[in-house]
Coordinates of C-alpha atoms and ligand atoms in Angstrom, one line a residue:
Chain A
M27 CA 116.8 78.3 81.7
A28 CA 113.4 79.8 83.8
L29 CA 115.1 79.9 86.5
I30 CA 118.2 82.0 85.3
V31 CA 115.7 84.0 83.8
S32 CA 113.4 84.3 87.1
F33 CA 116.8 84.9 88.9
K34 CA 117.9 87.7 86.4
K35 CA 113.8 89.5 87.2
F36 CA 114.6 88.9 91.2
L37 CA 118.5 90.8 90.8
D38 CA 116.6 93.5 88.4
E39 CA 113.4 94.1 90.9
T40 CA 115.8 94.2 94.0
G41 CA 118.5 97.0 92.0
N42 CA 114.9 99.1 91.3
I43 CA 114.1 98.7 94.6
A44 CA 117.2 100.1 95.9
R45 CA 117.3 103.4 93.6
F46 CA 114.1 104.2 94.2
T47 CA 114.8 103.7 98.1
G48 CA 117.9 106.0 96.9
R49 CA 115.8 108.2 95.7
F50 CA 114.0 109.1 99.0
F51 CA 117.4 110.5 100.3
S52 CA 118.5 112.3 97.2
V53 CA 114.9 114.3 96.0
G54 CA 112.5 113.3 99.2
M55 CA 114.3 114.5 101.6
K56 CA 115.3 118.2 99.9
P57 CA 112.9 121.7 99.9
R58 CA 110.8 122.2 99.2
Y59 CA 108.9 120.4 102.0
E60 CA 105.1 118.7 101.5
N61 CA 104.0 119.3 105.0
R62 CA 100.7 119.6 105.0
E63 CA 101.3 116.2 102.7
L64 CA 102.7 114.7 105.6
L65 CA 100.6 115.7 108.4
N66 CA 97.8 114.3 105.9
Q67 CA 99.1 111.3 105.5
C68 CA 100.7 110.7 109.4
Y69 CA 96.8 111.1 110.4
N70 CA 95.5 108.9 107.0
I71 CA 98.1 106.0 108.0
G72 CA 98.0 106.4 111.7
Y73 CA 94.9 106.8 112.9
L74 CA 93.3 105.1 110.8
S75 CA 94.9 101.7 111.4
F76 CA 94.8 102.3 115.0
P77 CA 92.0 100.3 115.7
L78 CA 92.4 97.0 113.8
V79 CA 96.0 97.3 115.4
A80 CA 94.3 98.1 119.3
L81 CA 92.0 95.0 118.3
T82 CA 94.4 92.2 117.6
A83 CA 96.9 93.5 120.5
F84 CA 94.1 93.4 122.9
I85 CA 94.1 89.7 122.1
M86 CA 97.2 88.5 121.4
G87 CA 98.1 89.5 125.0
L88 CA 95.1 87.7 126.1
V89 CA 96.3 84.8 124.5
L90 CA 99.5 84.4 125.1
T91 CA 98.6 84.9 128.7
M92 CA 96.2 81.9 128.6
Q93 CA 98.5 79.7 126.6
L94 CA 101.6 80.4 128.5
R95 CA 100.3 79.6 132.0
P96 CA 99.9 75.6 132.4
S97 CA 103.6 75.6 131.5
L98 CA 104.8 78.2 134.2
V99 CA 102.2 76.1 136.0
E100 CA 104.4 73.2 135.5
Y101 CA 107.4 74.5 136.7
G102 CA 106.0 75.9 139.6
V103 CA 106.7 79.4 138.3
E104 CA 103.4 80.8 137.9
S105 CA 104.4 83.8 139.3
Q106 CA 106.5 85.1 136.4
L107 CA 103.5 85.1 134.1
P108 CA 103.7 89.0 133.9
V109 CA 107.4 89.1 133.6
M110 CA 107.5 86.2 130.9
V111 CA 104.8 87.9 129.1
G112 CA 105.9 91.4 128.9
L113 CA 109.6 90.6 127.5
A114 CA 107.5 88.6 124.6
I115 CA 105.0 91.7 124.0
V116 CA 107.5 93.8 124.2
R117 CA 110.6 92.4 122.7
E118 CA 109.3 90.6 119.8
I119 CA 105.3 89.9 119.4
G120 CA 104.6 93.6 119.9
P121 CA 107.1 94.9 117.2
V122 CA 105.9 92.0 114.5
I123 CA 102.3 92.2 115.0
T124 CA 102.1 95.3 114.7
A125 CA 104.1 95.5 111.5
L126 CA 102.5 92.9 110.0
I127 CA 98.9 94.3 110.3
F128 CA 100.5 97.6 109.3
A129 CA 101.7 96.0 106.1
G130 CA 98.1 94.7 105.3
K131 CA 96.1 97.3 106.1
I132 CA 98.6 100.3 105.0
G133 CA 101.0 98.7 102.6
S134 CA 97.9 97.1 100.4
S135 CA 96.3 100.6 100.6
I136 CA 99.3 102.9 99.0
G137 CA 100.0 100.0 96.0
A138 CA 96.2 100.6 95.4
E139 CA 96.1 104.3 95.7
L140 CA 99.7 105.0 93.9
G141 CA 98.8 102.1 91.4
S142 CA 95.4 103.6 90.2
M143 CA 96.8 107.2 90.1
K144 CA 99.5 106.1 88.0
V145 CA 96.8 104.1 85.5
T146 CA 95.1 107.2 85.4
E147 CA 97.7 109.8 84.2
Q148 CA 97.4 111.5 88.1
I149 CA 101.3 110.9 88.7
D150 CA 102.1 112.4 85.3
A151 CA 99.3 115.4 85.2
M152 CA 100.9 115.9 88.9
T153 CA 104.9 116.8 87.2
V154 CA 102.8 119.4 84.4
S155 CA 101.4 121.1 86.7
G156 CA 104.9 121.7 88.6
I157 CA 104.8 119.0 91.5
K158 CA 107.4 116.5 92.0
P159 CA 105.1 112.8 92.3
Y160 CA 108.4 111.7 93.9
K161 CA 108.3 114.5 96.5
Y162 CA 104.8 115.0 97.0
L163 CA 103.4 110.9 97.1
V164 CA 106.4 108.8 98.2
A165 CA 108.7 110.6 101.0
T166 CA 105.6 111.9 102.7
R167 CA 104.3 108.4 102.7
V168 CA 107.3 107.0 103.9
L169 CA 108.1 109.8 106.3
A170 CA 104.3 108.4 108.0
T171 CA 104.8 105.1 107.9
T172 CA 108.7 105.4 109.3
L173 CA 107.0 107.6 111.9
M174 CA 103.4 106.4 112.7
L175 CA 104.7 102.5 113.3
P176 CA 107.2 103.0 115.7
M177 CA 104.6 104.9 118.1
L178 CA 101.1 102.6 116.7
T179 CA 104.0 99.6 118.6
I180 CA 103.6 101.4 121.8
L181 CA 100.3 101.9 122.1
G182 CA 99.7 98.5 120.8
D183 CA 102.2 97.0 123.4
G184 CA 100.3 98.9 126.1
I185 CA 97.0 97.6 125.2
S186 CA 98.8 94.1 124.8
L187 CA 99.7 94.6 129.0
F188 CA 96.4 95.3 129.5
G189 CA 95.6 92.3 127.5
A190 CA 97.6 90.3 129.3
Y191 CA 96.7 91.3 132.6
L192 CA 93.3 90.5 131.8
G193 CA 95.0 87.0 131.1
V194 CA 96.6 86.9 134.2
N195 CA 92.9 88.1 136.1
I196 CA 91.1 85.0 134.5
R197 CA 92.9 82.6 137.3
S198 CA 94.5 84.9 140.1
V199 CA 93.8 88.2 141.2
T200 CA 96.3 90.7 141.0
S201 CA 96.2 94.3 141.2
I202 CA 96.5 96.2 138.0
D203 CA 99.5 98.4 140.0
L204 CA 101.2 95.4 140.7
F205 CA 101.0 93.7 137.6
F206 CA 102.4 96.3 135.7
L207 CA 105.0 97.4 138.3
Q208 CA 106.1 93.9 137.9
V209 CA 106.6 94.1 134.0
F210 CA 108.3 97.5 134.1
K211 CA 110.6 96.1 136.6
S212 CA 111.8 93.1 134.6
L213 CA 111.8 95.7 131.3
D214 CA 115.3 97.4 130.4
F215 CA 116.4 99.7 128.2
S216 CA 117.5 97.3 126.6
D217 CA 114.8 95.8 125.8
V218 CA 112.7 98.7 125.0
L219 CA 114.9 100.5 122.9
P220 CA 116.2 98.0 119.9
A221 CA 112.3 97.4 119.8
I222 CA 111.0 100.8 118.9
I223 CA 113.9 101.2 116.6
K224 CA 113.8 98.5 114.6
T225 CA 109.6 99.4 114.1
L226 CA 111.4 102.4 112.0
F227 CA 112.9 100.2 109.7
F228 CA 109.5 98.0 109.5
G229 CA 107.4 101.3 109.3
F230 CA 110.2 102.5 105.9
A231 CA 110.2 98.9 104.2
V232 CA 106.4 98.9 104.4
G233 CA 106.3 102.6 103.2
I234 CA 108.7 101.7 100.1
V235 CA 107.4 98.8 99.0
G236 CA 104.1 100.2 98.6
C237 CA 105.0 103.2 96.6
Y238 CA 107.3 101.3 94.6
K239 CA 104.9 99.0 93.8
G240 CA 102.1 101.5 93.0
F241 CA 104.4 104.0 91.3
N242 CA 105.0 100.8 89.2
S243 CA 101.6 99.7 88.4
S244 CA 100.9 98.1 85.0
K245 CA 98.2 99.1 82.9
G246 CA 94.6 98.1 83.6
T247 CA 92.7 98.0 86.8
Q248 CA 94.5 94.0 87.6
G249 CA 97.1 95.7 87.6
V250 CA 96.3 97.7 90.7
G251 CA 95.2 94.5 92.6
V252 CA 98.5 93.3 92.0
S253 CA 100.4 96.0 92.8
A254 CA 98.3 96.1 96.6
N255 CA 98.6 92.5 96.8
S256 CA 102.1 91.8 95.7
A257 CA 103.0 95.0 97.9
V258 CA 101.5 93.4 101.0
V259 CA 103.8 90.1 100.2
L260 CA 106.8 91.5 100.0
S261 CA 106.6 94.3 103.1
S262 CA 105.5 91.4 105.3
V263 CA 109.2 89.2 103.6
L264 CA 110.9 92.1 104.3
I265 CA 109.1 92.4 108.1
F266 CA 110.8 89.3 108.7
I267 CA 114.0 89.7 107.6
I268 CA 114.8 93.0 109.4
D269 CA 114.0 91.3 112.3
L270 CA 116.7 88.7 111.8
L271 CA 118.8 91.2 110.5
A272 CA 117.9 93.4 113.8
V273 CA 118.3 90.3 116.6
Q274 CA 121.9 89.6 115.3
I275 CA 122.9 93.6 115.4
T276 CA 121.6 94.1 118.9
E277 CA 123.4 90.8 119.7
L278 CA 126.5 91.9 118.6
L279 CA 126.0 95.2 120.5
G280 CA 126.0 93.0 123.4
L281 CA 122.0 94.5 124.3
N282 CA 120.6 90.9 125.1
Chain B
M62 CA 121.4 127.1 68.6
E63 CA 119.4 126.9 65.2
A64 CA 117.2 129.5 63.9
V65 CA 113.2 128.9 64.1
K66 CA 111.3 131.0 62.3
S67 CA 109.5 133.4 65.0
K68 CA 105.8 132.5 64.1
S69 CA 106.3 128.8 64.7
V70 CA 105.6 127.9 68.5
I71 CA 106.2 124.3 68.2
V72 CA 108.6 123.0 65.9
I73 CA 110.0 118.8 66.1
K74 CA 112.8 117.4 63.8
D75 CA 113.9 114.1 63.7
L76 CA 112.2 113.1 66.6
V77 CA 113.3 109.1 67.5
K78 CA 111.3 107.4 70.4
G79 CA 111.6 103.6 70.9
F80 CA 110.6 101.4 74.3
G81 CA 113.1 98.2 74.8
D82 CA 113.8 97.1 70.8
K83 CA 110.5 98.5 69.8
V84 CA 111.2 101.9 68.1
I85 CA 107.4 104.0 68.4
L86 CA 108.3 107.3 66.9
D87 CA 110.7 106.6 63.5
G88 CA 112.0 110.5 62.5
F89 CA 109.0 112.5 63.2
N90 CA 108.7 116.0 61.8
L91 CA 106.2 118.4 63.1
T92 CA 105.8 122.5 63.1
V93 CA 102.8 123.7 64.5
E94 CA 102.1 127.6 63.8
K95 CA 100.9 130.0 66.0
G96 CA 96.9 130.2 66.5
S97 CA 96.5 127.4 64.8
N98 CA 94.8 123.6 65.6
V99 CA 96.6 120.8 64.4
V100 CA 95.3 117.5 64.5
I101 CA 97.3 114.4 64.7
L102 CA 95.8 111.2 63.0
G103 CA 96.8 107.9 63.9
K104 CA 95.9 104.1 64.8
S105 CA 95.4 103.0 68.5
G106 CA 99.1 102.0 69.4
S107 CA 101.0 104.3 66.5
G108 CA 103.0 106.6 69.1
K109 CA 100.2 109.5 69.4
S110 CA 100.2 109.6 73.1
V111 CA 104.1 109.3 73.4
L112 CA 104.6 112.1 70.7
I113 CA 102.5 114.4 72.5
K114 CA 104.2 113.2 76.3
C115 CA 108.0 113.9 74.7
I116 CA 106.0 117.2 73.9
I117 CA 105.6 118.0 77.3
G118 CA 108.5 116.6 78.7
L119 CA 107.3 113.4 80.3
L120 CA 109.0 111.1 78.5
A121 CA 112.8 111.9 76.8
P122 CA 113.1 110.9 73.5
D123 CA 116.4 109.1 72.1
S124 CA 117.2 111.7 69.9
G125 CA 115.8 114.5 67.4
S126 CA 114.8 117.7 69.1
I127 CA 111.5 119.3 69.9
H128 CA 111.6 123.7 70.4
V129 CA 108.2 125.1 72.2
F130 CA 108.6 128.4 72.3
E131 CA 112.6 128.4 70.8
E132 CA 113.3 126.4 73.4
N133 CA 114.8 122.6 73.1
I134 CA 112.6 120.4 75.4
P135 CA 115.0 117.5 76.1
G136 CA 117.6 119.4 76.9
M137 CA 116.1 121.0 79.8
N138 CA 116.5 120.3 83.3
E139 CA 114.2 119.7 85.9
D140 CA 113.7 123.6 86.3
E141 CA 113.2 124.9 83.1
L142 CA 111.2 122.3 82.4
D143 CA 108.5 123.8 85.2
Q144 CA 108.7 126.8 83.4
A145 CA 108.1 125.9 80.0
R146 CA 105.2 123.6 81.3
S147 CA 103.5 126.3 83.1
K148 CA 102.9 127.6 79.5
I149 CA 102.0 124.6 77.7
G150 CA 98.5 122.7 78.9
F151 CA 98.1 119.0 78.9
L152 CA 94.5 117.7 78.2
F153 CA 94.9 113.5 79.6
Q154 CA 93.4 111.0 77.9
S155 CA 91.9 109.5 80.8
N156 CA 91.1 113.2 82.7
A157 CA 93.6 113.0 85.6
L158 CA 91.5 114.6 88.3
Y159 CA 92.7 113.4 91.2
D160 CA 89.9 111.7 93.0
S161 CA 90.6 112.1 96.3
M162 CA 90.6 116.1 96.1
T163 CA 87.5 118.5 95.4
I164 CA 86.8 120.0 91.9
R165 CA 88.1 123.4 93.9
E166 CA 91.2 121.2 94.9
N167 CA 91.9 120.3 91.4
L168 CA 92.1 123.9 89.6
E169 CA 94.0 125.7 92.3
F170 CA 96.6 122.6 92.6
P171 CA 98.2 123.8 89.6
L172 CA 98.1 127.6 90.6
L173 CA 99.3 127.1 94.0
R174 CA 102.4 125.0 92.2
H175 CA 103.4 127.9 89.3
W176 CA 102.4 130.7 90.8
V177 CA 103.6 130.1 94.1
D178 CA 103.0 134.4 95.3
I179 CA 99.4 134.2 93.9
K180 CA 96.7 135.6 96.5
K181 CA 93.5 133.9 98.0
E182 CA 91.2 135.8 96.2
E183 CA 93.1 135.8 93.0
V184 CA 92.5 132.0 92.8
D185 CA 89.1 132.1 94.2
R186 CA 88.5 134.4 90.8
L187 CA 90.5 132.6 88.8
V188 CA 88.9 128.7 89.8
S189 CA 85.6 130.4 89.2
E190 CA 85.8 132.0 86.0
A191 CA 87.8 128.2 84.7
L192 CA 84.1 126.7 85.9
E193 CA 82.1 128.9 84.7
N194 CA 83.5 128.8 81.0
V195 CA 82.5 125.3 81.1
D196 CA 79.0 125.9 83.2
L197 CA 80.2 123.9 85.7
L198 CA 80.5 126.3 88.7
H199 CA 78.1 124.3 90.4
T200 CA 80.2 121.2 90.8
L201 CA 83.0 123.9 93.2
D202 CA 82.7 121.7 96.2
M203 CA 82.1 118.3 94.6
M204 CA 84.6 115.0 94.4
P205 CA 85.4 113.7 90.9
S206 CA 83.2 110.3 91.6
E207 CA 79.9 112.4 91.7
L208 CA 79.8 114.0 88.0
S209 CA 79.6 111.9 85.0
G210 CA 81.9 111.3 81.6
G211 CA 81.3 114.4 79.7
M212 CA 81.4 116.9 83.1
L213 CA 85.0 115.2 84.4
K214 CA 86.1 116.4 80.9
R215 CA 84.6 119.6 80.9
V216 CA 86.6 120.0 84.9
A217 CA 89.9 118.6 83.1
L218 CA 89.5 121.2 80.5
A219 CA 88.7 123.3 82.9
R220 CA 92.7 122.8 84.6
T221 CA 93.9 122.9 81.5
M222 CA 93.3 126.3 81.0
I223 CA 93.2 127.6 84.2
L224 CA 97.2 129.0 83.6
R225 CA 96.3 130.2 80.1
P226 CA 98.9 128.4 78.7
E227 CA 99.5 129.6 75.1
V228 CA 99.9 126.1 73.5
I229 CA 97.7 123.2 74.7
L230 CA 97.7 119.2 74.0
Y231 CA 94.8 116.9 73.5
D232 CA 95.3 113.4 74.0
E233 CA 91.9 112.1 72.4
P234 CA 89.1 114.3 74.3
T235 CA 86.4 113.2 72.1
T236 CA 86.9 109.2 72.8
G237 CA 84.3 107.2 74.7
L238 CA 81.9 109.8 74.6
D239 CA 78.2 110.7 73.2
P240 CA 78.5 112.5 70.1
V241 CA 76.5 115.1 71.7
T242 CA 78.9 115.5 74.3
S243 CA 81.7 115.2 72.2
R244 CA 80.5 118.4 69.2
E245 CA 80.3 120.6 73.2
I246 CA 83.6 119.4 74.0
E247 CA 85.0 120.3 70.6
N248 CA 82.9 123.8 70.8
L249 CA 84.4 124.7 73.8
I250 CA 88.1 123.4 72.6
L251 CA 87.2 126.0 69.8
K252 CA 85.6 128.8 72.4
L253 CA 88.3 128.9 74.5
Q254 CA 91.3 129.1 71.7
K255 CA 89.6 132.3 70.1
K256 CA 89.5 134.3 73.8
N257 CA 92.9 132.9 74.8
H258 CA 94.9 133.0 71.5
T259 CA 95.9 129.4 72.1
S260 CA 98.2 126.7 69.4
S261 CA 96.9 123.4 70.0
I262 CA 97.8 119.8 69.0
I263 CA 95.0 117.9 68.8
I264 CA 95.0 113.8 68.5
S265 CA 92.2 112.1 67.4
H266 CA 90.8 110.2 66.1
D267 CA 86.8 110.1 65.7
M268 CA 86.4 112.3 62.6
N269 CA 83.9 114.5 63.2
C270 CA 85.9 116.3 66.1
V271 CA 89.1 116.2 63.2
K272 CA 86.4 117.7 60.8
N273 CA 85.9 120.0 63.3
T274 CA 88.6 122.0 64.7
A275 CA 91.1 120.9 62.4
D276 CA 93.4 123.5 60.7
V277 CA 95.8 121.2 59.5
V278 CA 95.4 117.2 60.0
V279 CA 98.9 115.2 60.5
L280 CA 98.9 111.5 60.1
L281 CA 101.3 109.5 61.9
L282 CA 102.2 106.5 60.7
E283 CA 104.8 104.3 61.4
G284 CA 106.5 106.4 63.0
K285 CA 106.6 109.3 60.7
C286 CA 104.3 112.2 59.5
Y287 CA 102.5 110.1 56.5
I288 CA 101.1 113.3 55.0
Q289 CA 100.5 116.5 56.0
G290 CA 97.1 119.0 54.5
T291 CA 93.3 120.5 55.5
Y292 CA 90.9 118.2 55.7
Q293 CA 89.6 118.9 52.6
E294 CA 93.0 118.2 51.3
L295 CA 93.2 114.7 53.1
E296 CA 89.7 113.7 52.3
Q297 CA 90.6 113.6 48.5
S298 CA 93.2 111.3 48.7
T299 CA 93.1 108.2 46.9
D300 CA 95.6 106.6 49.3
Q301 CA 94.2 103.5 50.7
N302 CA 96.5 104.5 54.2
I303 CA 94.7 107.6 54.6
K304 CA 91.3 106.4 52.7
Q305 CA 90.5 103.7 56.1
F306 CA 90.4 107.0 58.2
F307 CA 88.0 108.6 56.5
E308 CA 85.1 105.7 55.5
Ligands
ADP497 N1 106.1 103.8 79.1 C1 105.7 103.2 78.1 N2 106.4 102.1 78.4 C2 106.9 100.8 77.1 N3 106.6 101.2 76.0 C3 105.4 102.1 75.5 C4 105.3 103.3 76.9 N4 104.3 104.0 76.5 C5 103.5 103.5 75.6 N5 104.5 102.4 75.0 C6 104.1 101.7 73.4 O1 104.1 102.7 73.0 C7 103.1 102.7 71.8 C8 102.4 103.9 71.5 O2 101.2 104.0 72.6 P1 100.2 105.1 72.6 O3 101.5 106.8 72.1 O4 99.9 105.6 73.7 O5 99.2 104.9 71.6 P2 98.1 106.1 71.0 O6 99.0 106.3 69.5 O7 97.3 104.9 71.3 O8 98.5 106.9 71.8 C9 102.2 101.2 72.4 O9 102.8 100.1 71.5 C10 102.5 101.2 73.6 O10 102.3 99.9 74.3
MG498 MG1 96.4 107.3 73.3

């Protein structure tokens, strides 16, 4: 019985999120556009999460290189280290780790911000003042997360590769030119483009889920905490699901 | 459209509103005459906020009509609602000031949205005037988090008044404030009402506030208008349902 009830709840929630997402394309994309708020959100979302993304990306590149080296040495292909690390970072680890960090930082802050606006009637106050809250609050944030995550990922990838360069240099000496030349020569269009495109979807998911959870926050300060928390959990899971779909699709398209 | 007396600014007929299978308003009727203050009395959870949120179109009723200036709110589309809302002020119980904006931006927001062509100097003038009315001009560039509860209520009142609404809906304007601040808010409500000739619905269970502000008192009970009269009439009633508010 309990299983049926929770399954029904799951379906309800899925339907609600789908409808909420649909409104992004129907309501959110119509004029008049909230350009100022969009810029504001791009700044908030992009700039403020950059330090965290940079730090994790750097450490990841460094650690990944140090971990990979022994295996490569064992097979006698240590010279391939830059290529291996570069591919891993650009194709998979960079996008996913950046997205997860982003979900943790931005998903929760959007969930908490909109949640507290909801429970203190600020969203109702906007409606009364002639502002469409979905357009002003949701569409701008979702657009900002969708645009900013790919940029953060590209920056993060670059920093990761720099970390990897330092990792390579711990044991052997390579010039930075040579390292990057080796990395870029091994990467082609079909490695980079799908990886960046999927981060658009990761960003969209983080934005929609954060806004949805905030908009549907229940009364009280506890409700706000729950919104923030469930926004992070759900968007993290979605990132993995989208990643799984993305790999299938690129394979179908023969881009592998 | 049915004929509505021209002196009545709000006419509510047979309003029904429920959530799920819980019926909150169950055939509620009310008429607000021009220039009068109607106080709605009712226990916590009886549906007072739901009622005024229906009036401003934040909630859609299940059935019944709400005529404000002879136009039916539930039958309006988004644009018509925006138009109607520019003539209705709403003071939220939790103030609902935008906490990421300064006091100035809070007050500018409704002006810029409802009066799209308004000039910068005009906006500045109206914002200063609205804050002067509540004696808080010095808070212009502060954030809401820097103000006390009573000050926030006054700023919220200034924001509600800034569009010079002809009808104002107050959701528990004095709840949670100390008695002295409550009297201040009541006096402001009365002062601004005289100045702008507004009609209002005030939700309250603070009997001092009711006594000071009400022309007409309405008791909301079990989703209906249980009784309507002046403060004195209700005070003298022997009906237990009414007496409990005056004890
Ligand atoms: N959006 C909503 N969804 C479901 N129930 C609601 C909603 N808004 C109010 N209610 C319920 O309606 C009843 C009346 O609420 P309200 O009008 O806020 O009471 P009050 O008279 O104290 O202002 C409460 O039981 C509340 O739980
Ligand atoms: Mg209430």
